[in-house]
PDB file of C-alpha atoms in Angstrom:
ATOM      1  CA  UNK A 183     -12.600 -15.084  -7.854  1.00  0.00           C
ATOM      2  CA  UNK A 184     -11.500 -18.461  -6.070  1.00  0.00           C
ATOM      3  CA  UNK A 185      -9.053 -18.705  -9.573  1.00  0.00           C
ATOM      4  CA  UNK A 186      -8.095 -15.846  -8.698  1.00  0.00           C
ATOM      5  CA  UNK A 187      -7.161 -15.827  -4.958  1.00  0.00           C
ATOM      6  CA  UNK A 188      -5.319 -19.051  -5.807  1.00  0.00           C
ATOM      7  CA  UNK A 189      -3.611 -18.681  -8.603  1.00  0.00           C
ATOM      8  CA  UNK A 190      -2.421 -15.424  -7.286  1.00  0.00           C
ATOM      9  CA  UNK A 191      -1.345 -17.387  -3.789  1.00  0.00           C
ATOM     10  CA  UNK A 192       0.453 -19.953  -5.708  1.00  0.00           C
ATOM     11  CA  UNK A 193       2.043 -17.437  -7.836  1.00  0.00           C
ATOM     12  CA  UNK A 194       3.446 -16.008  -4.753  1.00  0.00           C
ATOM     13  CA  UNK A 195       4.696 -19.327  -3.202  1.00  0.00           C
ATOM     14  CA  UNK A 196       6.839 -19.475  -6.122  1.00  0.00           C
ATOM     15  CA  UNK A 197       8.828 -16.457  -5.830  1.00  0.00           C
ATOM     16  CA  UNK A 198      11.869 -16.948  -4.143  1.00  0.00           C
ATOM     17  CA  UNK A 199      12.772 -15.723  -0.721  1.00  0.00           C
ATOM     18  CA  UNK A 200      15.355 -13.190  -2.187  1.00  0.00           C
ATOM     19  CA  UNK A 201      12.678 -10.777  -3.638  1.00  0.00           C
ATOM     20  CA  UNK A 202      11.252 -10.881  -0.144  1.00  0.00           C
ATOM     21  CA  UNK A 203      13.921 -10.320   1.915  1.00  0.00           C
ATOM     22  CA  UNK A 204      14.742  -6.690   1.042  1.00  0.00           C
ATOM     23  CA  UNK A 205      12.763  -4.044   2.542  1.00  0.00           C
ATOM     24  CA  UNK A 206      11.154  -3.020  -0.702  1.00  0.00           C
ATOM     25  CA  UNK A 207       8.913   0.260  -0.688  1.00  0.00           C
ATOM     26  CA  UNK A 208       5.703  -2.285  -0.380  1.00  0.00           C
ATOM     27  CA  UNK A 209       7.120  -3.578   2.435  1.00  0.00           C
ATOM     28  CA  UNK A 210       8.463  -0.926   4.579  1.00  0.00           C
ATOM     29  CA  UNK A 211       6.678   0.062   7.761  1.00  0.00           C
ATOM     30  CA  UNK A 212       5.548   3.525   7.353  1.00  0.00           C
ATOM     31  CA  UNK A 213       6.426   6.169  10.068  1.00  0.00           C
ATOM     32  CA  UNK A 214       2.764   6.244  11.495  1.00  0.00           C
ATOM     33  CA  UNK A 215       2.333   2.403  11.617  1.00  0.00           C
ATOM     34  CA  UNK A 216       3.343   0.892  14.923  1.00  0.00           C
ATOM     35  CA  UNK A 217       0.909  -2.021  16.752  1.00  0.00           C
ATOM     36  CA  UNK A 218      -0.891   0.199  18.446  1.00  0.00           C
ATOM     37  CA  UNK A 219      -2.175   1.272  15.360  1.00  0.00           C
ATOM     38  CA  UNK A 220      -3.238  -1.977  14.781  1.00  0.00           C
ATOM     39  CA  UNK A 221      -4.624  -3.047  18.268  1.00  0.00           C
ATOM     40  CA  UNK A 222      -6.297   0.002  19.103  1.00  0.00           C
ATOM     41  CA  UNK A 223      -7.406   1.965  15.755  1.00  0.00           C
ATOM     42  CA  UNK A 224      -8.152  -1.834  13.965  1.00  0.00           C
ATOM     43  CA  UNK A 225      -8.817  -3.752  16.789  1.00  0.00           C
ATOM     44  CA  UNK A 226      -6.779  -6.441  15.063  1.00  0.00           C
ATOM     45  CA  UNK A 227      -6.863  -8.800  18.237  1.00  0.00           C
ATOM     46  CA  UNK A 228     -10.485  -9.082  18.217  1.00  0.00           C
ATOM     47  CA  UNK A 229     -10.752 -10.658  14.654  1.00  0.00           C
ATOM     48  CA  UNK A 230      -7.193 -11.870  13.879  1.00  0.00           C
ATOM     49  CA  UNK A 231      -8.226 -15.759  15.005  1.00  0.00           C
ATOM     50  CA  UNK A 232     -10.907 -15.733  12.630  1.00  0.00           C
ATOM     51  CA  UNK A 233      -8.584 -14.931   9.541  1.00  0.00           C
ATOM     52  CA  UNK A 234      -7.664 -18.168   7.862  1.00  0.00           C
ATOM     53  CA  UNK A 235      -4.006 -19.343   7.204  1.00  0.00           C
ATOM     54  CA  UNK A 236      -3.829 -19.994   3.616  1.00  0.00           C
ATOM     55  CA  UNK A 237      -0.646 -21.813   3.608  1.00  0.00           C
ATOM     56  CA  UNK A 238      -1.981 -25.427   4.519  1.00  0.00           C
ATOM     57  CA  UNK A 239      -3.404 -25.240   0.457  1.00  0.00           C
ATOM     58  CA  UNK A 240      -0.189 -25.564  -1.284  1.00  0.00           C
ATOM     59  CA  UNK A 241       2.840 -27.759  -0.048  1.00  0.00           C
ATOM     60  CA  UNK A 242       5.276 -25.174   0.016  1.00  0.00           C
ATOM     61  CA  UNK A 243       2.994 -22.942   2.194  1.00  0.00           C
ATOM     62  CA  UNK A 244       4.334 -21.419   5.320  1.00  0.00           C
ATOM     63  CA  UNK A 245       1.821 -22.079   8.214  1.00  0.00           C
ATOM     64  CA  UNK A 246       1.423 -18.571   9.830  1.00  0.00           C
ATOM     65  CA  UNK A 247      -1.440 -19.377  12.257  1.00  0.00           C
ATOM     66  CA  UNK A 248       0.797 -20.524  15.268  1.00  0.00           C
ATOM     67  CA  UNK A 249       4.408 -20.233  16.034  1.00  0.00           C
ATOM     68  CA  UNK A 250       6.228 -23.356  15.943  1.00  0.00           C
ATOM     69  CA  UNK A 251       9.738 -22.239  16.923  1.00  0.00           C
ATOM     70  CA  UNK A 252      11.114 -18.711  18.703  1.00  0.00           C
ATOM     71  CA  UNK A 253      14.483 -19.270  17.101  1.00  0.00           C
ATOM     72  CA  UNK A 254      15.684 -16.107  15.238  1.00  0.00           C
ATOM     73  CA  UNK A 255      16.126 -17.766  12.144  1.00  0.00           C
ATOM     74  CA  UNK A 256      12.594 -19.122  12.478  1.00  0.00           C
ATOM     75  CA  UNK A 257      11.575 -15.035  12.991  1.00  0.00           C
ATOM     76  CA  UNK A 258      13.171 -14.160   9.714  1.00  0.00           C
ATOM     77  CA  UNK A 259      11.269 -16.949   8.097  1.00  0.00           C
ATOM     78  CA  UNK A 260       8.289 -15.769   9.246  1.00  0.00           C
ATOM     79  CA  UNK A 261       8.750 -12.216   8.481  1.00  0.00           C
ATOM     80  CA  UNK A 262       9.297 -13.218   4.610  1.00  0.00           C
ATOM     81  CA  UNK A 263       5.955 -15.140   4.581  1.00  0.00           C
ATOM     82  CA  UNK A 264       4.217 -11.843   5.989  1.00  0.00           C
ATOM     83  CA  UNK A 265       5.648 -10.530   2.907  1.00  0.00           C
ATOM     84  CA  UNK A 266       4.970 -12.993   0.558  1.00  0.00           C
ATOM     85  CA  UNK A 267       1.261 -13.041   2.199  1.00  0.00           C
ATOM     86  CA  UNK A 268       1.041  -9.472   1.966  1.00  0.00           C
ATOM     87  CA  UNK A 269       2.024  -9.215  -1.859  1.00  0.00           C
ATOM     88  CA  UNK A 270      -0.354 -12.034  -2.912  1.00  0.00           C
ATOM     89  CA  UNK A 271      -3.396 -10.211  -1.453  1.00  0.00           C
ATOM     90  CA  UNK A 272      -2.062  -6.747  -3.179  1.00  0.00           C
ATOM     91  CA  UNK A 273      -1.639  -8.961  -6.586  1.00  0.00           C
ATOM     92  CA  UNK A 274      -5.318  -9.829  -5.784  1.00  0.00           C
ATOM     93  CA  UNK A 275      -7.032  -6.725  -5.299  1.00  0.00           C
ATOM     94  CA  UNK A 276      -4.870  -5.545  -8.457  1.00  0.00           C
ATOM     95  CA  UNK A 277      -6.851  -7.825 -10.452  1.00  0.00           C
ATOM     96  CA  UNK A 278     -10.021  -6.861 -10.092  1.00  0.00           C
ATOM     97  CA  UNK A 279     -10.718  -4.679 -13.061  1.00  0.00           C
ATOM     98  CA  UNK A 280     -10.845  -7.611 -14.911  1.00  0.00           C
ATOM     99  CA  UNK A 281     -14.448  -7.738 -13.839  1.00  0.00           C
ATOM    100  CA  UNK A 282     -15.464  -4.662 -15.886  1.00  0.00           C
ATOM    101  CA  UNK A 283     -14.636  -6.304 -19.059  1.00  0.00           C
ATOM    102  CA  UNK A 284     -17.468  -8.947 -18.746  1.00  0.00           C
ATOM    103  CA  UNK A 285     -19.844  -7.574 -16.338  1.00  0.00           C
ATOM    104  CA  UNK A 286     -22.365  -4.710 -15.914  1.00  0.00           C
ATOM    105  CA  UNK A 287     -20.322  -1.872 -14.148  1.00  0.00           C
ATOM    106  CA  UNK A 288     -22.418  -2.349 -10.967  1.00  0.00           C
ATOM    107  CA  UNK A 289     -21.556  -6.208 -10.468  1.00  0.00           C
ATOM    108  CA  UNK A 290     -17.579  -4.370 -11.411  1.00  0.00           C
ATOM    109  CA  UNK A 291     -18.227  -2.300  -8.364  1.00  0.00           C
ATOM    110  CA  UNK A 292     -19.335  -5.050  -6.066  1.00  0.00           C
ATOM    111  CA  UNK A 293     -16.370  -7.032  -7.162  1.00  0.00           C
ATOM    112  CA  UNK A 294     -14.321  -3.757  -6.069  1.00  0.00           C
ATOM    113  CA  UNK A 295     -15.820  -4.133  -2.578  1.00  0.00           C
ATOM    114  CA  UNK A 296     -15.266  -7.845  -2.369  1.00  0.00           C
ATOM    115  CA  UNK A 297     -12.028  -7.391  -3.047  1.00  0.00           C
ATOM    116  CA  UNK A 298     -10.783  -4.934  -0.527  1.00  0.00           C
ATOM    117  CA  UNK A 299     -13.396  -6.518   2.331  1.00  0.00           C
ATOM    118  CA  UNK A 300     -11.724 -10.058   1.212  1.00  0.00           C
ATOM    119  CA  UNK A 301      -7.586  -8.557   1.384  1.00  0.00           C
ATOM    120  CA  UNK A 302      -7.645  -5.898   3.393  1.00  0.00           C
ATOM    121  CA  UNK A 303      -7.890  -7.338   6.488  1.00  0.00           C
ATOM    122  CA  UNK A 304      -5.279  -9.998   5.576  1.00  0.00           C
ATOM    123  CA  UNK A 305      -3.059  -7.216   4.498  1.00  0.00           C
ATOM    124  CA  UNK A 306      -3.490  -5.613   7.967  1.00  0.00           C
ATOM    125  CA  UNK A 307      -2.772  -8.708   9.657  1.00  0.00           C
ATOM    126  CA  UNK A 308       0.554  -9.406   7.843  1.00  0.00           C
ATOM    127  CA  UNK A 309       1.776  -5.724   8.068  1.00  0.00           C
ATOM    128  CA  UNK A 310       0.605  -5.875  12.040  1.00  0.00           C
ATOM    129  CA  UNK A 311       2.571  -9.679  12.327  1.00  0.00           C
ATOM    130  CA  UNK A 312       5.950  -8.037  10.182  1.00  0.00           C
ATOM    131  CA  UNK A 313       5.944  -5.057  12.648  1.00  0.00           C
ATOM    132  CA  UNK A 314       5.749  -7.571  15.910  1.00  0.00           C
ATOM    133  CA  UNK A 315       8.306 -10.083  13.968  1.00  0.00           C
ATOM    134  CA  UNK A 316      10.793  -7.273  13.303  1.00  0.00           C
ATOM    135  CA  UNK A 317      10.876  -6.636  17.197  1.00  0.00           C
ATOM    136  CA  UNK A 318      11.020  -9.733  18.308  1.00  0.00           C
ATOM    137  CA  UNK A 319      14.077 -10.005  15.758  1.00  0.00           C
ATOM    138  CA  UNK A 320      15.641  -6.997  17.155  1.00  0.00           C
ATOM    139  CA  UNK A 321      15.264  -8.376  20.730  1.00  0.00           C
ATOM    140  CA  UNK A 322      16.729 -11.518  19.808  1.00  0.00           C
ATOM    141  CA  UNK A 323      19.664  -9.984  17.919  1.00  0.00           C
ATOM    142  CA  UNK A 324      20.596  -7.416  20.937  1.00  0.00           C
ATOM    143  CA  UNK A 325      20.710 -10.334  23.456  1.00  0.00           C
ATOM    144  CA  UNK A 326      22.967 -12.420  21.171  1.00  0.00           C
TER     145      UNK A 326
END
């Protein structure tokens, strides 16, 4: 798992920003998604602080734990990085079938559970932040 987590995260850092600028189907906000869903249903504000920021692992990582600036350009970069982070976590989940190749079926099931437990909270956090930053960008653009 360590190799998969680090490998997919490293791979995601090598993908150009242009891939993450467009609002592809994976990154589009669904009609039922809004920040209330994440706050009220998923209680994201209660646990988001314990999610580690993997940006410090790689030189090219973009720290997302704390805001460094409040300008529109920085917010747009932050938005791209939420997509990059979400993409990396989806890649990690997609690779879980590999564990069925050399393990007993029940070990594979445990790995599926781990993959979802380790990655879904991160995906939820990225999507929550993306909604928030999209709204912030709209507000900043309206003012300018």
